[in-house]
Amino acid sequence: MLKYSLFFALLISLMFISNSSSFASSIPDKVRTEIERDWQNQQQSISIFLNQEQPEQALHTDYNGKNVLGDGYAIYSLKNLATVQNDAYTANVLQFSGYVFNVDDQNGSKALAYAEQPPHYDTITHLASDPNFSDQSFKIPLEQAKQKIGYTSESKLIDDEPHHIIALVTAKDGLEQLIFIEDSMLLNMKKFDIISFEEFMIKIRQADAIQAKFASNSTEQLSGAGVSYDRENTQKSSSIAADWNIVSYSLVWKIGLIMIIIVATICYLTYCKSKHHP
């Protein structure tokens, strides 16, 4: 009898652990399937972006399984705060904005892939990366954040581009706590700092007020680290590098032609002048 009790206790524990880990990929199966299909359709351009390959090399590269979508998460952004009352509940402040995925290869994370195109959110719209992107950039900090404040099916991952904030919110004992997954220069907060969601909203409103005050004096972005791949900017060409090469060659050719015409004109005028004035 004791053996059966231990067996069922272990089974229940495994089910609980399994359900907890399933929150890590809270993407509807149908949406995930469509995103995976779109990912394969864009694989050549994506691989060129991630590996900085030359277009002629990319034509001979096998991309099957080279870069894959890892764990995916629903992401939320801040609503227009002018339309939000001074409450501090995520249900009233945050809005669903799509999905984000880890992009992995045999060496670990390489980028983040976003699916943020309504109404279906089933296509990859852009990637975010930099030359040193790794598991330490997002995957590991997110797992550490989960351990620090907990992670449930009600937790929300905030990825708000206008405010340059990536953070996790989890309700615990009736209080919504927020932990930063990366430094926030805007709010003067460090990675893994923990504050209440109410305090977070106070800081956001203060930052927005400061931005509005000085908006006319500066157009500089708050942060610009990293490199971005945008689907709309790559559909007419297999790579940004290829477009730049074409523009460069065309510009050089035009400048050279103009120089030849100028030199030829000067020589002709000099010849005519010497002919009339021996």
PDB file of C-alpha atoms in Angstrom:
ATOM      1  CA  MET A   1       0.000   0.000   0.000  1.00  0.00           C
ATOM      2  CA  LEU A   2       2.856   2.323   0.868  1.00  0.00           C
ATOM      3  CA  LYS A   3       4.446   1.655  -2.537  1.00  0.00           C
ATOM      4  CA  TYR A   4       1.236   2.663  -4.344  1.00  0.00           C
ATOM      5  CA  SER A   5       0.958   5.823  -2.243  1.00  0.00           C
ATOM      6  CA  LEU A   6       4.530   6.795  -3.054  1.00  0.00           C
ATOM      7  CA  PHE A   7       3.904   6.043  -6.731  1.00  0.00           C
ATOM      8  CA  PHE A   8       0.817   8.275  -6.920  1.00  0.00           C
ATOM      9  CA  ALA A   9       2.574  11.035  -4.965  1.00  0.00           C
ATOM     10  CA  LEU A  10       5.463  10.910  -7.443  1.00  0.00           C
ATOM     11  CA  LEU A  11       3.032  10.900 -10.374  1.00  0.00           C
ATOM     12  CA  ILE A  12       1.194  13.952  -9.056  1.00  0.00           C
ATOM     13  CA  SER A  13       4.505  15.756  -8.493  1.00  0.00           C
ATOM     14  CA  LEU A  14       5.631  15.004 -12.047  1.00  0.00           C
ATOM     15  CA  MET A  15       2.303  16.251 -13.420  1.00  0.00           C
ATOM     16  CA  PHE A  16       2.694  19.475 -11.440  1.00  0.00           C
ATOM     17  CA  ILE A  17       6.240  19.980 -12.686  1.00  0.00           C
ATOM     18  CA  SER A  18       5.169  19.219 -16.242  1.00  0.00           C
ATOM     19  CA  ASN A  19       2.317  21.730 -16.049  1.00  0.00           C
ATOM     20  CA  SER A  20       4.633  24.379 -14.604  1.00  0.00           C
ATOM     21  CA  SER A  21       7.176  23.936 -17.395  1.00  0.00           C
ATOM     22  CA  SER A  22       4.450  24.006 -20.020  1.00  0.00           C
ATOM     23  CA  PHE A  23       3.887  27.658 -19.178  1.00  0.00           C
ATOM     24  CA  ALA A  24       7.264  28.288 -20.820  1.00  0.00           C
ATOM     25  CA  SER A  25       5.738  27.594 -24.225  1.00  0.00           C
ATOM     26  CA  SER A  26       2.265  29.035 -23.855  1.00  0.00           C
ATOM     27  CA  ILE A  27       1.732  29.336 -27.602  1.00  0.00           C
ATOM     28  CA  PRO A  28      -1.456  27.806 -29.056  1.00  0.00           C
ATOM     29  CA  ASP A  29      -0.523  24.738 -31.101  1.00  0.00           C
ATOM     30  CA  LYS A  30      -2.201  26.058 -34.253  1.00  0.00           C
ATOM     31  CA  VAL A  31      -0.388  29.388 -34.025  1.00  0.00           C
ATOM     32  CA  ARG A  32       2.925  27.674 -33.312  1.00  0.00           C
ATOM     33  CA  THR A  33       2.479  25.471 -36.398  1.00  0.00           C
ATOM     34  CA  GLU A  34       1.807  28.494 -38.627  1.00  0.00           C
ATOM     35  CA  ILE A  35       4.769  30.395 -37.205  1.00  0.00           C
ATOM     36  CA  GLU A  36       7.041  27.395 -37.750  1.00  0.00           C
ATOM     37  CA  ARG A  37       5.909  27.201 -41.383  1.00  0.00           C
ATOM     38  CA  ASP A  38       6.584  30.910 -41.913  1.00  0.00           C
ATOM     39  CA  TRP A  39       9.961  30.497 -40.206  1.00  0.00           C
ATOM     40  CA  GLN A  40      10.983  27.893 -42.779  1.00  0.00           C
ATOM     41  CA  ASN A  41       9.824  30.117 -45.639  1.00  0.00           C
ATOM     42  CA  GLN A  42      12.083  32.916 -44.411  1.00  0.00           C
ATOM     43  CA  GLN A  43      14.993  30.669 -43.443  1.00  0.00           C
ATOM     44  CA  GLN A  44      17.444  31.830 -46.110  1.00  0.00           C
ATOM     45  CA  SER A  45      17.094  35.544 -45.351  1.00  0.00           C
ATOM     46  CA  ILE A  46      17.090  34.870 -41.610  1.00  0.00           C
ATOM     47  CA  SER A  47      20.232  32.760 -41.818  1.00  0.00           C
ATOM     48  CA  ILE A  48      22.006  35.417 -43.852  1.00  0.00           C
ATOM     49  CA  PHE A  49      21.116  37.967 -41.192  1.00  0.00           C
ATOM     50  CA  LEU A  50      22.158  35.784 -38.265  1.00  0.00           C
ATOM     51  CA  ASN A  51      25.374  34.482 -39.787  1.00  0.00           C
ATOM     52  CA  GLN A  52      26.302  37.560 -41.833  1.00  0.00           C
ATOM     53  CA  GLU A  53      26.885  35.350 -44.874  1.00  0.00           C
ATOM     54  CA  GLN A  54      27.551  36.682 -48.326  1.00  0.00           C
ATOM     55  CA  PRO A  55      24.603  36.252 -50.712  1.00  0.00           C
ATOM     56  CA  GLU A  56      26.583  34.016 -53.083  1.00  0.00           C
ATOM     57  CA  GLN A  57      27.505  31.734 -50.159  1.00  0.00           C
ATOM     58  CA  ALA A  58      23.933  31.616 -48.924  1.00  0.00           C
ATOM     59  CA  LEU A  59      22.727  30.147 -52.208  1.00  0.00           C
ATOM     60  CA  HIS A  60      24.777  27.016 -51.525  1.00  0.00           C
ATOM     61  CA  THR A  61      23.931  26.651 -47.829  1.00  0.00           C
ATOM     62  CA  ASP A  62      21.619  23.981 -46.425  1.00  0.00           C
ATOM     63  CA  TYR A  63      19.419  25.707 -43.844  1.00  0.00           C
ATOM     64  CA  ASN A  64      17.418  22.728 -42.601  1.00  0.00           C
ATOM     65  CA  GLY A  65      17.720  22.658 -38.831  1.00  0.00           C
ATOM     66  CA  LYS A  66      20.436  25.312 -38.752  1.00  0.00           C
ATOM     67  CA  ASN A  67      18.428  27.901 -36.822  1.00  0.00           C
ATOM     68  CA  VAL A  68      15.344  26.708 -34.946  1.00  0.00           C
ATOM     69  CA  LEU A  69      12.646  28.332 -32.860  1.00  0.00           C
ATOM     70  CA  GLY A  70      13.000  27.477 -29.177  1.00  0.00           C
ATOM     71  CA  ASP A  71      10.691  28.331 -26.283  1.00  0.00           C
ATOM     72  CA  GLY A  72       7.963  30.839 -27.062  1.00  0.00           C
ATOM     73  CA  TYR A  73       6.106  33.267 -24.843  1.00  0.00           C
ATOM     74  CA  ALA A  74       3.111  35.552 -25.124  1.00  0.00           C
ATOM     75  CA  ILE A  75       4.298  39.127 -24.688  1.00  0.00           C
ATOM     76  CA  TYR A  76       2.560  42.239 -23.441  1.00  0.00           C
ATOM     77  CA  SER A  77       3.140  45.954 -23.889  1.00  0.00           C
ATOM     78  CA  LEU A  78       1.855  49.028 -22.077  1.00  0.00           C
ATOM     79  CA  LYS A  79      -1.351  50.638 -23.230  1.00  0.00           C
ATOM     80  CA  ASN A  80      -1.495  54.351 -23.970  1.00  0.00           C
ATOM     81  CA  LEU A  81      -1.321  55.554 -20.376  1.00  0.00           C
ATOM     82  CA  ALA A  82      -3.376  58.627 -21.218  1.00  0.00           C
ATOM     83  CA  THR A  83      -6.342  56.271 -21.519  1.00  0.00           C
ATOM     84  CA  VAL A  84      -5.546  54.313 -18.344  1.00  0.00           C
ATOM     85  CA  GLN A  85      -6.646  55.431 -14.898  1.00  0.00           C
ATOM     86  CA  ASN A  86      -4.199  55.561 -12.023  1.00  0.00           C
ATOM     87  CA  ASP A  87      -4.753  51.967 -11.030  1.00  0.00           C
ATOM     88  CA  ALA A  88      -1.929  49.461 -10.985  1.00  0.00           C
ATOM     89  CA  TYR A  89      -3.339  46.160 -12.188  1.00  0.00           C
ATOM     90  CA  THR A  90      -1.810  44.386 -15.157  1.00  0.00           C
ATOM     91  CA  ALA A  91      -5.267  43.504 -16.488  1.00  0.00           C
ATOM     92  CA  ASN A  92      -5.987  47.213 -17.002  1.00  0.00           C
ATOM     93  CA  VAL A  93      -2.527  48.410 -18.032  1.00  0.00           C
ATOM     94  CA  LEU A  94      -1.068  45.676 -20.256  1.00  0.00           C
ATOM     95  CA  GLN A  95      -2.205  44.556 -23.694  1.00  0.00           C
ATOM     96  CA  PHE A  96      -1.309  41.423 -25.633  1.00  0.00           C
ATOM     97  CA  SER A  97       1.094  42.275 -28.468  1.00  0.00           C
ATOM     98  CA  GLY A  98       2.170  38.914 -29.916  1.00  0.00           C
ATOM     99  CA  TYR A  99       4.802  36.270 -29.252  1.00  0.00           C
ATOM    100  CA  VAL A 100       8.554  36.066 -28.820  1.00  0.00           C
ATOM    101  CA  PHE A 101      10.757  33.000 -29.373  1.00  0.00           C
ATOM    102  CA  ASN A 102      14.312  32.060 -28.611  1.00  0.00           C
ATOM    103  CA  VAL A 103      16.256  31.402 -31.818  1.00  0.00           C
ATOM    104  CA  ASP A 104      18.678  28.533 -31.195  1.00  0.00           C
ATOM    105  CA  ASP A 105      21.330  26.584 -33.027  1.00  0.00           C
ATOM    106  CA  GLN A 106      23.711  23.864 -31.858  1.00  0.00           C
ATOM    107  CA  ASN A 107      25.643  26.446 -29.818  1.00  0.00           C
ATOM    108  CA  GLY A 108      22.692  28.033 -28.004  1.00  0.00           C
ATOM    109  CA  SER A 109      20.643  31.195 -28.423  1.00  0.00           C
ATOM    110  CA  LYS A 110      21.389  33.502 -31.344  1.00  0.00           C
ATOM    111  CA  ALA A 111      18.481  35.963 -31.355  1.00  0.00           C
ATOM    112  CA  LEU A 112      14.887  36.650 -30.433  1.00  0.00           C
ATOM    113  CA  ALA A 113      12.183  36.187 -33.068  1.00  0.00           C
ATOM    114  CA  TYR A 114       8.962  38.183 -32.836  1.00  0.00           C
ATOM    115  CA  ALA A 115       5.506  37.457 -34.228  1.00  0.00           C
ATOM    116  CA  GLU A 116       3.680  40.751 -33.708  1.00  0.00           C
ATOM    117  CA  GLN A 117       1.399  41.109 -36.724  1.00  0.00           C
ATOM    118  CA  PRO A 118      -2.326  41.157 -35.863  1.00  0.00           C
ATOM    119  CA  PRO A 119      -4.859  39.718 -36.055  1.00  0.00           C
ATOM    120  CA  HIS A 120      -3.418  36.181 -36.179  1.00  0.00           C
ATOM    121  CA  TYR A 121       0.168  36.738 -34.977  1.00  0.00           C
ATOM    122  CA  ASP A 122       1.270  33.731 -37.027  1.00  0.00           C
ATOM    123  CA  THR A 123       4.209  35.161 -38.982  1.00  0.00           C
ATOM    124  CA  ILE A 124       7.720  36.194 -37.991  1.00  0.00           C
ATOM    125  CA  THR A 125       7.884  39.979 -38.275  1.00  0.00           C
ATOM    126  CA  HIS A 126      11.436  40.696 -37.079  1.00  0.00           C
ATOM    127  CA  LEU A 127      14.477  39.452 -35.193  1.00  0.00           C
ATOM    128  CA  ALA A 128      16.552  41.162 -32.519  1.00  0.00           C
ATOM    129  CA  SER A 129      20.174  40.209 -31.967  1.00  0.00           C
ATOM    130  CA  ASP A 130      23.737  41.431 -31.645  1.00  0.00           C
ATOM    131  CA  PRO A 131      27.187  39.892 -32.297  1.00  0.00           C
ATOM    132  CA  ASN A 132      27.445  38.657 -28.687  1.00  0.00           C
ATOM    133  CA  PHE A 133      23.898  37.349 -28.273  1.00  0.00           C
ATOM    134  CA  SER A 134      23.762  34.146 -26.224  1.00  0.00           C
ATOM    135  CA  ASP A 135      21.707  32.258 -23.634  1.00  0.00           C
ATOM    136  CA  GLN A 136      22.832  34.911 -21.145  1.00  0.00           C
ATOM    137  CA  SER A 137      21.003  37.600 -23.108  1.00  0.00           C
ATOM    138  CA  PHE A 138      17.466  36.322 -22.518  1.00  0.00           C
ATOM    139  CA  LYS A 139      16.954  32.609 -21.901  1.00  0.00           C
ATOM    140  CA  ILE A 140      18.975  32.266 -18.687  1.00  0.00           C
ATOM    141  CA  PRO A 141      17.941  35.639 -17.137  1.00  0.00           C
ATOM    142  CA  LEU A 142      14.280  34.776 -17.753  1.00  0.00           C
ATOM    143  CA  GLU A 143      14.654  31.404 -16.018  1.00  0.00           C
ATOM    144  CA  GLN A 144      16.395  33.111 -13.094  1.00  0.00           C
ATOM    145  CA  ALA A 145      13.625  35.709 -12.917  1.00  0.00           C
ATOM    146  CA  LYS A 146      11.031  32.922 -12.758  1.00  0.00           C
ATOM    147  CA  GLN A 147      12.834  31.385  -9.804  1.00  0.00           C
ATOM    148  CA  LYS A 148      13.051  34.700  -7.947  1.00  0.00           C
ATOM    149  CA  ILE A 149       9.378  35.748  -8.087  1.00  0.00           C
ATOM    150  CA  GLY A 150       7.654  32.558  -9.222  1.00  0.00           C
ATOM    151  CA  TYR A 151       5.985  31.681 -12.505  1.00  0.00           C
ATOM    152  CA  THR A 152       2.372  30.610 -13.085  1.00  0.00           C
ATOM    153  CA  SER A 153      -0.130  30.510 -15.910  1.00  0.00           C
ATOM    154  CA  GLU A 154      -1.108  34.071 -14.917  1.00  0.00           C
ATOM    155  CA  SER A 155       2.425  35.475 -15.175  1.00  0.00           C
ATOM    156  CA  LYS A 156       3.011  38.034 -17.930  1.00  0.00           C
ATOM    157  CA  LEU A 157       6.167  38.792 -19.888  1.00  0.00           C
ATOM    158  CA  ILE A 158       6.438  42.502 -20.709  1.00  0.00           C
ATOM    159  CA  ASP A 159       8.378  43.393 -23.844  1.00  0.00           C
ATOM    160  CA  ASP A 160       7.650  47.064 -24.394  1.00  0.00           C
ATOM    161  CA  GLU A 161       9.758  48.580 -27.172  1.00  0.00           C
ATOM    162  CA  PRO A 162       8.748  52.266 -26.684  1.00  0.00           C
ATOM    163  CA  HIS A 163       9.995  52.133 -23.097  1.00  0.00           C
ATOM    164  CA  HIS A 164      12.783  49.593 -23.792  1.00  0.00           C
ATOM    165  CA  ILE A 165      11.642  47.326 -20.971  1.00  0.00           C
ATOM    166  CA  ILE A 166      11.743  43.531 -20.678  1.00  0.00           C
ATOM    167  CA  ALA A 167      10.323  42.293 -17.385  1.00  0.00           C
ATOM    168  CA  LEU A 168       8.254  39.543 -15.811  1.00  0.00           C
ATOM    169  CA  VAL A 169       5.161  40.057 -13.635  1.00  0.00           C
ATOM    170  CA  THR A 170       3.821  37.422 -11.249  1.00  0.00           C
ATOM    171  CA  ALA A 171       1.064  37.735  -8.647  1.00  0.00           C
ATOM    172  CA  LYS A 172       2.046  36.470  -5.200  1.00  0.00           C
ATOM    173  CA  ASP A 173      -0.143  36.732  -2.096  1.00  0.00           C
ATOM    174  CA  GLY A 174      -2.403  39.181  -3.900  1.00  0.00           C
ATOM    175  CA  LEU A 175       0.512  41.463  -4.847  1.00  0.00           C
ATOM    176  CA  GLU A 176       1.751  41.756  -8.421  1.00  0.00           C
ATOM    177  CA  GLN A 177       5.539  41.822  -8.384  1.00  0.00           C
ATOM    178  CA  LEU A 178       7.731  42.772 -11.312  1.00  0.00           C
ATOM    179  CA  ILE A 179      11.316  41.714 -11.936  1.00  0.00           C
ATOM    180  CA  PHE A 180      13.516  43.260 -14.623  1.00  0.00           C
ATOM    181  CA  ILE A 181      15.113  40.800 -17.045  1.00  0.00           C
ATOM    182  CA  GLU A 182      17.511  43.419 -18.372  1.00  0.00           C
ATOM    183  CA  ASP A 183      18.707  46.817 -17.189  1.00  0.00           C
ATOM    184  CA  SER A 184      16.313  49.711 -17.686  1.00  0.00           C
ATOM    185  CA  MET A 185      18.112  53.005 -18.237  1.00  0.00           C
ATOM    186  CA  LEU A 186      14.768  54.763 -18.563  1.00  0.00           C
ATOM    187  CA  LEU A 187      13.650  53.756 -15.069  1.00  0.00           C
ATOM    188  CA  ASN A 188      17.132  53.583 -13.535  1.00  0.00           C
ATOM    189  CA  MET A 189      16.619  49.922 -12.641  1.00  0.00           C
ATOM    190  CA  LYS A 190      19.032  47.003 -12.832  1.00  0.00           C
ATOM    191  CA  LYS A 191      18.578  43.433 -14.000  1.00  0.00           C
ATOM    192  CA  PHE A 192      16.765  41.333 -11.352  1.00  0.00           C
ATOM    193  CA  ASP A 193      15.576  44.376  -9.389  1.00  0.00           C
ATOM    194  CA  ILE A 194      12.158  43.538  -7.931  1.00  0.00           C
ATOM    195  CA  ILE A 195       9.411  46.103  -7.323  1.00  0.00           C
ATOM    196  CA  SER A 196       5.644  46.044  -7.063  1.00  0.00           C
ATOM    197  CA  PHE A 197       3.708  46.611 -10.262  1.00  0.00           C
ATOM    198  CA  GLU A 198       2.197  49.694  -8.638  1.00  0.00           C
ATOM    199  CA  GLU A 199       5.664  51.188  -8.088  1.00  0.00           C
ATOM    200  CA  PHE A 200       6.598  50.222 -11.648  1.00  0.00           C
ATOM    201  CA  MET A 201       3.651  52.206 -13.009  1.00  0.00           C
ATOM    202  CA  ILE A 202       4.617  55.240 -10.922  1.00  0.00           C
ATOM    203  CA  LYS A 203       8.099  55.125 -12.441  1.00  0.00           C
ATOM    204  CA  ILE A 204       6.682  54.718 -15.960  1.00  0.00           C
ATOM    205  CA  ARG A 205       4.424  57.744 -15.591  1.00  0.00           C
ATOM    206  CA  GLN A 206       7.289  59.821 -14.204  1.00  0.00           C
ATOM    207  CA  ALA A 207       9.514  58.787 -17.104  1.00  0.00           C
ATOM    208  CA  ASP A 208       6.782  59.592 -19.642  1.00  0.00           C
ATOM    209  CA  ALA A 209       6.341  63.042 -18.115  1.00  0.00           C
ATOM    210  CA  ILE A 210      10.079  63.727 -18.378  1.00  0.00           C
ATOM    211  CA  GLN A 211      10.148  62.490 -21.980  1.00  0.00           C
ATOM    212  CA  ALA A 212       7.203  64.693 -22.922  1.00  0.00           C
ATOM    213  CA  LYS A 213       8.935  67.702 -21.352  1.00  0.00           C
ATOM    214  CA  PHE A 214      12.145  67.254 -23.312  1.00  0.00           C
ATOM    215  CA  ALA A 215      10.750  65.653 -26.483  1.00  0.00           C
ATOM    216  CA  SER A 216      11.216  68.843 -28.500  1.00  0.00           C
ATOM    217  CA  ASN A 217      14.874  69.086 -27.468  1.00  0.00           C
ATOM    218  CA  SER A 218      16.063  65.635 -28.466  1.00  0.00           C
ATOM    219  CA  THR A 219      15.120  62.883 -30.906  1.00  0.00           C
ATOM    220  CA  GLU A 220      17.799  60.473 -29.740  1.00  0.00           C
ATOM    221  CA  GLN A 221      16.566  56.990 -28.888  1.00  0.00           C
ATOM    222  CA  LEU A 222      16.860  55.818 -25.310  1.00  0.00           C
ATOM    223  CA  SER A 223      18.829  52.765 -26.348  1.00  0.00           C
ATOM    224  CA  GLY A 224      19.954  51.326 -29.620  1.00  0.00           C
ATOM    225  CA  ALA A 225      22.106  48.326 -28.858  1.00  0.00           C
ATOM    226  CA  GLY A 226      21.813  45.338 -31.100  1.00  0.00           C
ATOM    227  CA  VAL A 227      20.843  44.655 -34.668  1.00  0.00           C
ATOM    228  CA  SER A 228      17.357  44.179 -36.027  1.00  0.00           C
ATOM    229  CA  TYR A 229      16.056  42.106 -38.902  1.00  0.00           C
ATOM    230  CA  ASP A 230      12.806  43.432 -40.342  1.00  0.00           C
ATOM    231  CA  ARG A 231      10.828  41.214 -42.687  1.00  0.00           C
ATOM    232  CA  GLU A 232       9.377  44.106 -44.678  1.00  0.00           C
ATOM    233  CA  ASN A 233      12.857  45.420 -45.445  1.00  0.00           C
ATOM    234  CA  THR A 234      14.142  42.089 -46.744  1.00  0.00           C
ATOM    235  CA  GLN A 235      11.404  40.781 -49.035  1.00  0.00           C
ATOM    236  CA  LYS A 236      12.805  42.553 -52.124  1.00  0.00           C
ATOM    237  CA  SER A 237      16.315  41.241 -51.558  1.00  0.00           C
ATOM    238  CA  SER A 238      17.950  38.214 -50.006  1.00  0.00           C
ATOM    239  CA  SER A 239      20.057  40.420 -47.697  1.00  0.00           C
ATOM    240  CA  ILE A 240      20.716  43.970 -46.622  1.00  0.00           C
ATOM    241  CA  ALA A 241      24.361  43.467 -47.534  1.00  0.00           C
ATOM    242  CA  ALA A 242      23.459  42.652 -51.105  1.00  0.00           C
ATOM    243  CA  ASP A 243      21.381  45.836 -51.415  1.00  0.00           C
ATOM    244  CA  TRP A 244      24.251  47.908 -50.020  1.00  0.00           C
ATOM    245  CA  ASN A 245      26.736  46.387 -52.458  1.00  0.00           C
ATOM    246  CA  ILE A 246      24.465  47.205 -55.385  1.00  0.00           C
ATOM    247  CA  VAL A 247      24.085  50.798 -54.216  1.00  0.00           C
ATOM    248  CA  SER A 248      27.834  51.115 -53.626  1.00  0.00           C
ATOM    249  CA  TYR A 249      28.802  49.810 -57.064  1.00  0.00           C
ATOM    250  CA  SER A 250      26.214  52.027 -58.737  1.00  0.00           C
ATOM    251  CA  LEU A 251      27.435  55.095 -56.876  1.00  0.00           C
ATOM    252  CA  VAL A 252      31.082  54.429 -57.720  1.00  0.00           C
ATOM    253  CA  TRP A 253      30.207  53.875 -61.382  1.00  0.00           C
ATOM    254  CA  LYS A 254      28.266  57.159 -61.560  1.00  0.00           C
ATOM    255  CA  ILE A 255      31.032  59.153 -59.863  1.00  0.00           C
ATOM    256  CA  GLY A 256      33.599  57.634 -62.216  1.00  0.00           C
ATOM    257  CA  LEU A 257      31.503  58.513 -65.260  1.00  0.00           C
ATOM    258  CA  ILE A 258      31.109  62.101 -64.070  1.00  0.00           C
ATOM    259  CA  MET A 259      34.866  62.414 -63.525  1.00  0.00           C
ATOM    260  CA  ILE A 260      35.563  61.099 -67.034  1.00  0.00           C
ATOM    261  CA  ILE A 261      33.161  63.655 -68.527  1.00  0.00           C
ATOM    262  CA  ILE A 262      34.738  66.488 -66.531  1.00  0.00           C
ATOM    263  CA  VAL A 263      38.288  65.501 -67.539  1.00  0.00           C
ATOM    264  CA  ALA A 264      37.245  65.088 -71.180  1.00  0.00           C
ATOM    265  CA  THR A 265      35.580  68.521 -71.159  1.00  0.00           C
ATOM    266  CA  ILE A 266      38.669  70.192 -69.661  1.00  0.00           C
ATOM    267  CA  CYS A 267      40.922  68.510 -72.233  1.00  0.00           C
ATOM    268  CA  TYR A 268      38.650  69.571 -75.100  1.00  0.00           C
ATOM    269  CA  LEU A 269      38.520  73.188 -73.919  1.00  0.00           C
ATOM    270  CA  THR A 270      42.282  73.239 -73.475  1.00  0.00           C
ATOM    271  CA  TYR A 271      42.734  71.836 -76.987  1.00  0.00           C
ATOM    272  CA  CYS A 272      40.390  74.427 -78.488  1.00  0.00           C
ATOM    273  CA  LYS A 273      42.130  77.238 -76.652  1.00  0.00           C
ATOM    274  CA  SER A 274      45.571  76.164 -77.827  1.00  0.00           C
ATOM    275  CA  LYS A 275      44.325  75.761 -81.424  1.00  0.00           C
ATOM    276  CA  HIS A 276      43.013  79.340 -81.592  1.00  0.00           C
ATOM    277  CA  HIS A 277      46.021  80.818 -79.794  1.00  0.00           C
ATOM    278  CA  PRO A 278      49.173  79.251 -81.231  1.00  0.00           C
TER     279      PRO A 278
END
